[in-house]
Coordinates of C-alpha atoms in Angstrom, one line a residue:
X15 CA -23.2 88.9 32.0
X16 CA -26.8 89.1 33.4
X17 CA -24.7 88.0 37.0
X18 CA -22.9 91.0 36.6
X19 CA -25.3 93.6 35.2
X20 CA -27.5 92.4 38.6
X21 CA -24.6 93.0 40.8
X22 CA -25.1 89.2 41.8
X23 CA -22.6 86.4 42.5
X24 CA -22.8 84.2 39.5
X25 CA -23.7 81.3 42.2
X26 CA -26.3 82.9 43.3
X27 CA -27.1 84.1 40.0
X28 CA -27.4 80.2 39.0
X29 CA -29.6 79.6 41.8
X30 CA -32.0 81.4 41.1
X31 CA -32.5 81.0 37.5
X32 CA -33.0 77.5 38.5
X33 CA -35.4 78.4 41.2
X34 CA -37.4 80.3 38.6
X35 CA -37.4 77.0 36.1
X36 CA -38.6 75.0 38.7
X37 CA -41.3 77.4 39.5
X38 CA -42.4 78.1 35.7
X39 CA -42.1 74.2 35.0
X40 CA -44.5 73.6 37.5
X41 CA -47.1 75.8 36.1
X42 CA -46.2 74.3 32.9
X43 CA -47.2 70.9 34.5
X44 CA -50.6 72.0 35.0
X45 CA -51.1 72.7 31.6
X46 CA -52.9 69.9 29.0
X47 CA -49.8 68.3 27.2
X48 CA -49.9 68.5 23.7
X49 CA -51.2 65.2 21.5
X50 CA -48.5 63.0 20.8
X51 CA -48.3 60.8 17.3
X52 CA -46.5 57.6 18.9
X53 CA -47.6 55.3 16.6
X54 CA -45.2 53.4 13.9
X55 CA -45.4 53.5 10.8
X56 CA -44.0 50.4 8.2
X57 CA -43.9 52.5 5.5
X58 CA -42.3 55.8 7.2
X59 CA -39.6 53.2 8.8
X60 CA -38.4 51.6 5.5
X61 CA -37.9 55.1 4.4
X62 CA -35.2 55.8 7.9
X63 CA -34.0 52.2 7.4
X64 CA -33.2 52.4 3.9
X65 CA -31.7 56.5 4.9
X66 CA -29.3 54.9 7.6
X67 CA -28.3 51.8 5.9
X68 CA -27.0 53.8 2.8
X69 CA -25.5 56.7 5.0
X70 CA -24.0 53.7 7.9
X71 CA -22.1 52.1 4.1
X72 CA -20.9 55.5 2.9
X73 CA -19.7 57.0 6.2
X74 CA -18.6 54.0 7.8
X75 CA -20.8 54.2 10.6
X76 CA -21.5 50.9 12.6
X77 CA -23.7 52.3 14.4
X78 CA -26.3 54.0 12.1
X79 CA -25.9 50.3 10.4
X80 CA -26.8 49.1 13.9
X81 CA -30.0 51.4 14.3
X82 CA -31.0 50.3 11.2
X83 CA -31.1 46.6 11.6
X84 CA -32.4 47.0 15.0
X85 CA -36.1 48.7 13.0
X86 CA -35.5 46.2 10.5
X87 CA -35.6 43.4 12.9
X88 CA -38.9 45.0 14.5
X89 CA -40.8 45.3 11.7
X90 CA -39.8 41.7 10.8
X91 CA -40.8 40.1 14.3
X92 CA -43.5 42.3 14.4
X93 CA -45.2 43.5 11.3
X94 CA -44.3 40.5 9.0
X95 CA -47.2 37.6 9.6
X96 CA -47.5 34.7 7.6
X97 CA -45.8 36.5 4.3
X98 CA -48.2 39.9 4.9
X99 CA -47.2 42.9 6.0
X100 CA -49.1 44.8 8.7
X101 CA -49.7 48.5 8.4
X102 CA -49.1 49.9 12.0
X103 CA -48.2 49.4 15.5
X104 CA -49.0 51.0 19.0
X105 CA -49.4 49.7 22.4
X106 CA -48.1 46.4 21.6
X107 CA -50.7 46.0 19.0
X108 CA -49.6 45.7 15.5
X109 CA -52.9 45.8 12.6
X110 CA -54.0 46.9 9.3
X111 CA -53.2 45.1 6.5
X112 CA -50.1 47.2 4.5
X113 CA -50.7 49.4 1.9
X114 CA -48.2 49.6 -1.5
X115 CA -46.1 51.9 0.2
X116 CA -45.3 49.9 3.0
X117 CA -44.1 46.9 0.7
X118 CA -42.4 49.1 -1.8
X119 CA -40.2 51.1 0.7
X120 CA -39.9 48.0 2.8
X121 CA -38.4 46.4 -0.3
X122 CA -36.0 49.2 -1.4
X123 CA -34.3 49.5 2.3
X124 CA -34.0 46.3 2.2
X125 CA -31.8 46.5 -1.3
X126 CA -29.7 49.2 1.1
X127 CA -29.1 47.0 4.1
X128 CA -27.8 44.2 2.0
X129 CA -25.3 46.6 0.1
X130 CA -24.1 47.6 3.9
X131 CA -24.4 44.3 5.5
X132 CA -25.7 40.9 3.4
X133 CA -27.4 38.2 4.6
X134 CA -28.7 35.6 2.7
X135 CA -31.9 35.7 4.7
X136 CA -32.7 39.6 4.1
X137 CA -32.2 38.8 0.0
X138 CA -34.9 35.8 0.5
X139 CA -36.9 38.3 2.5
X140 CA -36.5 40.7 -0.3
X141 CA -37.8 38.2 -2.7
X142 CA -41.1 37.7 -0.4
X143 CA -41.7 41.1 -1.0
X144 CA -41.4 41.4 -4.3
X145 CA -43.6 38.1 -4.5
X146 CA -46.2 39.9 -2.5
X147 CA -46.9 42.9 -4.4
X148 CA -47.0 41.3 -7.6
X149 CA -49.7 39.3 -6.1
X150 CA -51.5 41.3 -3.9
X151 CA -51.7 44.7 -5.7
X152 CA -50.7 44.5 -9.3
X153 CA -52.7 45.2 -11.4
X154 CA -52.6 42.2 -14.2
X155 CA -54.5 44.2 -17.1
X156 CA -54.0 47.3 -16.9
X157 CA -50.6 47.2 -15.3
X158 CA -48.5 49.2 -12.2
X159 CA -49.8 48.7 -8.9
X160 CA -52.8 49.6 -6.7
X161 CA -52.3 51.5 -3.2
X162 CA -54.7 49.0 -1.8
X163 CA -54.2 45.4 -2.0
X164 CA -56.6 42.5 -3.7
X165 CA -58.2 41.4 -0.5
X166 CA -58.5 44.8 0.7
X167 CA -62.1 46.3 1.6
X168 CA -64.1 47.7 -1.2
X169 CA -63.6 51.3 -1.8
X170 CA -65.4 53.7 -4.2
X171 CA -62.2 54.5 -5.6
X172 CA -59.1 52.5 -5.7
X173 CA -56.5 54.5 -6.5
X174 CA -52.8 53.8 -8.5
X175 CA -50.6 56.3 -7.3
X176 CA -47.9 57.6 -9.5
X177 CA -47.1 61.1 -9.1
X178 CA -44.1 61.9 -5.7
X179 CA -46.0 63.7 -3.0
X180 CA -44.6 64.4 0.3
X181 CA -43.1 60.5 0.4
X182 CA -41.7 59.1 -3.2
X183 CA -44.5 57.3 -5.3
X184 CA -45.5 53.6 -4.3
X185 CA -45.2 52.8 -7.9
X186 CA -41.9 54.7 -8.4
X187 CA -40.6 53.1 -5.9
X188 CA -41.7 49.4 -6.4
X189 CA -40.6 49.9 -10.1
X190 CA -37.2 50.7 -9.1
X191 CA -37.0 48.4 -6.0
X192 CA -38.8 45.2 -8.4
X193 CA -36.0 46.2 -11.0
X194 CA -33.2 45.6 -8.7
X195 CA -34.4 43.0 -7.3
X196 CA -34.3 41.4 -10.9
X197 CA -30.4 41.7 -11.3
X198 CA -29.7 40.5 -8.3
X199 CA -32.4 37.7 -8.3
X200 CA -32.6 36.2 -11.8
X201 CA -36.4 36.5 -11.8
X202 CA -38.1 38.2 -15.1
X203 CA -41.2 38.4 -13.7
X204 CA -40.1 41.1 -11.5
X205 CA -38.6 43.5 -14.4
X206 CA -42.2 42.5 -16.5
X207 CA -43.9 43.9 -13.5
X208 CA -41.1 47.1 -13.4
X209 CA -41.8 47.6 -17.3
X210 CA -45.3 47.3 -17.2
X211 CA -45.4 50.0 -14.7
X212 CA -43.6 52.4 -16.5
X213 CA -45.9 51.9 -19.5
X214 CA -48.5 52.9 -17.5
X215 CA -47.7 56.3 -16.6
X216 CA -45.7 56.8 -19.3
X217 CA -48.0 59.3 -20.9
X218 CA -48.1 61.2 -17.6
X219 CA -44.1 61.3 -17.2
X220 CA -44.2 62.5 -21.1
X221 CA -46.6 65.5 -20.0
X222 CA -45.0 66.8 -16.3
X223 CA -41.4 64.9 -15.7
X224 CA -41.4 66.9 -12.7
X225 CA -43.6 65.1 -10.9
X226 CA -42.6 61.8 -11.9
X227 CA -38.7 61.5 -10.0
X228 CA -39.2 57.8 -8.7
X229 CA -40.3 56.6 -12.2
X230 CA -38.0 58.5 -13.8
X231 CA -35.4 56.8 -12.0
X232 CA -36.7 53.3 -12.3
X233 CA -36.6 54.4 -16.1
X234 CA -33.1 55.2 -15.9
X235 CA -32.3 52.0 -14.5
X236 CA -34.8 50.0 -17.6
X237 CA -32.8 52.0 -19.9
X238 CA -29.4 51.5 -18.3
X239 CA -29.2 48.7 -16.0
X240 CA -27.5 48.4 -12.4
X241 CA -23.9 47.3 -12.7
X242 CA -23.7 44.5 -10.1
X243 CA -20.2 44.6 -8.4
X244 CA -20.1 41.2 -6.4
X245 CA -17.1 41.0 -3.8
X246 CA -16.5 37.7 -2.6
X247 CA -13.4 35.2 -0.7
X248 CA -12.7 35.3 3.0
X249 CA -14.3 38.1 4.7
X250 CA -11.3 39.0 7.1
X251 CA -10.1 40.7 4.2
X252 CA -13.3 42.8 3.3
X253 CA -12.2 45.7 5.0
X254 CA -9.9 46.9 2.9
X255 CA -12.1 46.4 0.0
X256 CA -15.2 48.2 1.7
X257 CA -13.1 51.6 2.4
X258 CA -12.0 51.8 -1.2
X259 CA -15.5 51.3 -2.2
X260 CA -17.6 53.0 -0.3
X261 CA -16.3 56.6 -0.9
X262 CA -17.3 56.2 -4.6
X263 CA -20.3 58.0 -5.8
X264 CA -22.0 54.6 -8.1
X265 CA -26.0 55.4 -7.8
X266 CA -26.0 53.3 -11.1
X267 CA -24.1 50.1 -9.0
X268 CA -25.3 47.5 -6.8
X269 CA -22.0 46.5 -4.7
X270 CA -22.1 43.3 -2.1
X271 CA -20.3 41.7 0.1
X272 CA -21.3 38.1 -0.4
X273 CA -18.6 36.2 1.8
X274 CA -19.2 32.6 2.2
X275 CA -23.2 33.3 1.4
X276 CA -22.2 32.1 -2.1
X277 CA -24.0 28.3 -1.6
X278 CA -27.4 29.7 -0.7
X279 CA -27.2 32.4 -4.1
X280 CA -29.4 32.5 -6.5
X281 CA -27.5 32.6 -9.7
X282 CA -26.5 36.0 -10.7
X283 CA -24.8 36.4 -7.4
X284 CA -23.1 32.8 -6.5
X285 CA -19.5 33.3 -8.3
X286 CA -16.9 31.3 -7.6
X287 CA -14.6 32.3 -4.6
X288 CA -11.1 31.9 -4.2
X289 CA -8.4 31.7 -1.6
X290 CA -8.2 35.3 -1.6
X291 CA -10.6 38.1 -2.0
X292 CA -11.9 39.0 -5.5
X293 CA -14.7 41.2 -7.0
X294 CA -17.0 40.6 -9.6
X295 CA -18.2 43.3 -12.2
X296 CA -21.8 42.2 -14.3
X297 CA -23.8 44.2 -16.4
X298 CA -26.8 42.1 -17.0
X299 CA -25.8 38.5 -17.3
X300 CA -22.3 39.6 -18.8
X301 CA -19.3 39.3 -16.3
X302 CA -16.1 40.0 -16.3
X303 CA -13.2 38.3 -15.4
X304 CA -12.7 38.1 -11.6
X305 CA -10.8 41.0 -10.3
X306 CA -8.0 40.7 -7.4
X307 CA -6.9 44.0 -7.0
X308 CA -8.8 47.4 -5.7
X309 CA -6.9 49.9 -8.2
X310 CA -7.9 47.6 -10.9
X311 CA -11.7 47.7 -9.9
X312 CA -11.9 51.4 -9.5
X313 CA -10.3 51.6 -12.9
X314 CA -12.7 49.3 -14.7
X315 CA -15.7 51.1 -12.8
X316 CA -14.8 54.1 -14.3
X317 CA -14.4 52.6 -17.6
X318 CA -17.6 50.9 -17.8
X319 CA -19.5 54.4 -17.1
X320 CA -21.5 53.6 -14.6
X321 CA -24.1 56.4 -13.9
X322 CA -23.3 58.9 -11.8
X323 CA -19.5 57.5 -11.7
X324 CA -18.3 59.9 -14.2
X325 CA -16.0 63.1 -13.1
X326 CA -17.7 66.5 -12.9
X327 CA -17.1 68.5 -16.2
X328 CA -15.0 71.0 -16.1
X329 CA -16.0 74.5 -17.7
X330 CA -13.2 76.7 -19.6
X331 CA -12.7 79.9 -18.7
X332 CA -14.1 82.2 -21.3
X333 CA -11.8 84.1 -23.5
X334 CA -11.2 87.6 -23.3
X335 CA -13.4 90.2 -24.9

């Protein structure tokens, strides 16, 4: 349009828009550049980890899955020294002992990545985790968890984050992560550590529930635990299995597939596998008979009420004045 408006060939019209770009870019060049944030983050990457992982299992995307575990892999060759997390990296230099967020996000992507792809290895990682911030930030007598670990430098205040800011809470977060980690581990010191947090800002939650979403859902899941849907047998015939799963809306389910992981389990999740593929369903320590076909799992999903699984209501039309 501007070609023809100009009475120009749209070639040479091209040209010298490009010419001009050139020119303007160059100017441009002489300009300071604008400061650049490059560093990274462990705490802002377990939040895009867990993100992808979740969106890789529900979309069926390999590669977000991919992207995921590649981060995941960094921050583990990286930022993961003699069971301690580090804070940050930049220029090849990685430092700064980790703050509560960075084990507490860190902890709940890893609960993501092993419902889209499990490895025995990322569940014993999870479990170093969980180990760490109950030693190294909580807080023994008055319970939940400190922002700053034991062996941290002295501060005039050490503060024990609850409310969501711009990022969830650390202690939201590491109530609900510790709680999951529980059902899946067998370990009560964990959902202690989950309880004990709650208690702590309970009297807060009770005065402005708005402000409180992380807790509140690591409350929910206190109140109401996970459903654990284990999916076991030969892994060739997971796919099927994994489609019909993961177009179901379960926020109140933890669903893995274990494959032939089962020997290295801790005991909630080591069932026995058969010749063909089966599926789990546990509430607690309570499971049900093993199941062998995927109509008869979605049915006894639904039937158990898992949060979140229910149908939306629907509203009838008002009668007529």
């Amino acid at each position: 349009e501007i070609a023809a408006e100009l009475g120009l060939p749209g070639e040479e019209a091209a040209a010298r828009l490009a010419s001009a770009r050139a020119k303007l870019l160059a100017v441009r060049e002489r300009r300071v550049r604008p400061g650049r944030d490059d560093k990274i983050l462990t705490s802002w990457n377990a939040l895009m980890i867990g993100g992808m992982a979740h969106a890789a299992r529900v979309f069926g995307r390999d590669d977000w899955l991919a992207s995921a575990r590649r981060a995941l892999d960094f921050i583990r060759s990286t930022m993961w020294r003699d069971d301690r997390l580090l804070a940050t990296h930049k220029d090849g230099r990685a430092h700064l002992n980790a703050y509560l967020d960075d084990y507490a996000f860190l902890l709940a992507a890893l609960l993501e990545v092993l419902q889209a792809d499990f490895r025995a290895e990322d569940l014993a990682w999870a479990e170093a985790l969980g180990d760490a911030l109950l030693e190294s930030f909580r807080d023994e007598a008055g319970g939940g968890f400190f922002f700053t670990s034991h062996d941290h430098e002295p501060l005039i205040q050490r503060p024990k984050p609850g409310h969501d800011n711009a990022t969830p809470s650390g202690n939201g977060v590491a109530a609900w992560a510790l709680g999951r980690l529980s059902c899946l581990s067998g370990e009560s010191r964990f959902q202690a550590a989950a309880e004990g947090t709650l208690a702590l800002f309970w009297p807060a939650i009770e005065r402005s529930p708005a402000g409180f979403g992380s807790l509140l859902a690591a409350l929910e899941e206190t109140l109401q635990p996970p459903t654990t849907v284990i999916v076991n047998g030969p892994e060739a015939g997971f796919g099927p299995w994994r489609e019909a799963l993961r177009g179901a809306y379960l926020p109140g389910a933890i669903v893995l597939f274990v494959g032939g992981a089962g020997a290295s389990l801790p005991p909630p999740l080591a069932k026995p596998a058969g010749p063909a593929v089966n599926a789990w369903v546990c509430q607690g320590v309570t499971c049900l008979s093993p199941i062998t076909q995927m109509g008869q799992l979605r049915e006894t999903l639904k039937a158990l009420k898992i949060p979140g699984s229910a149908p939306t209501p629907t509203v009838p039309p008002k009668e007529n004045q």
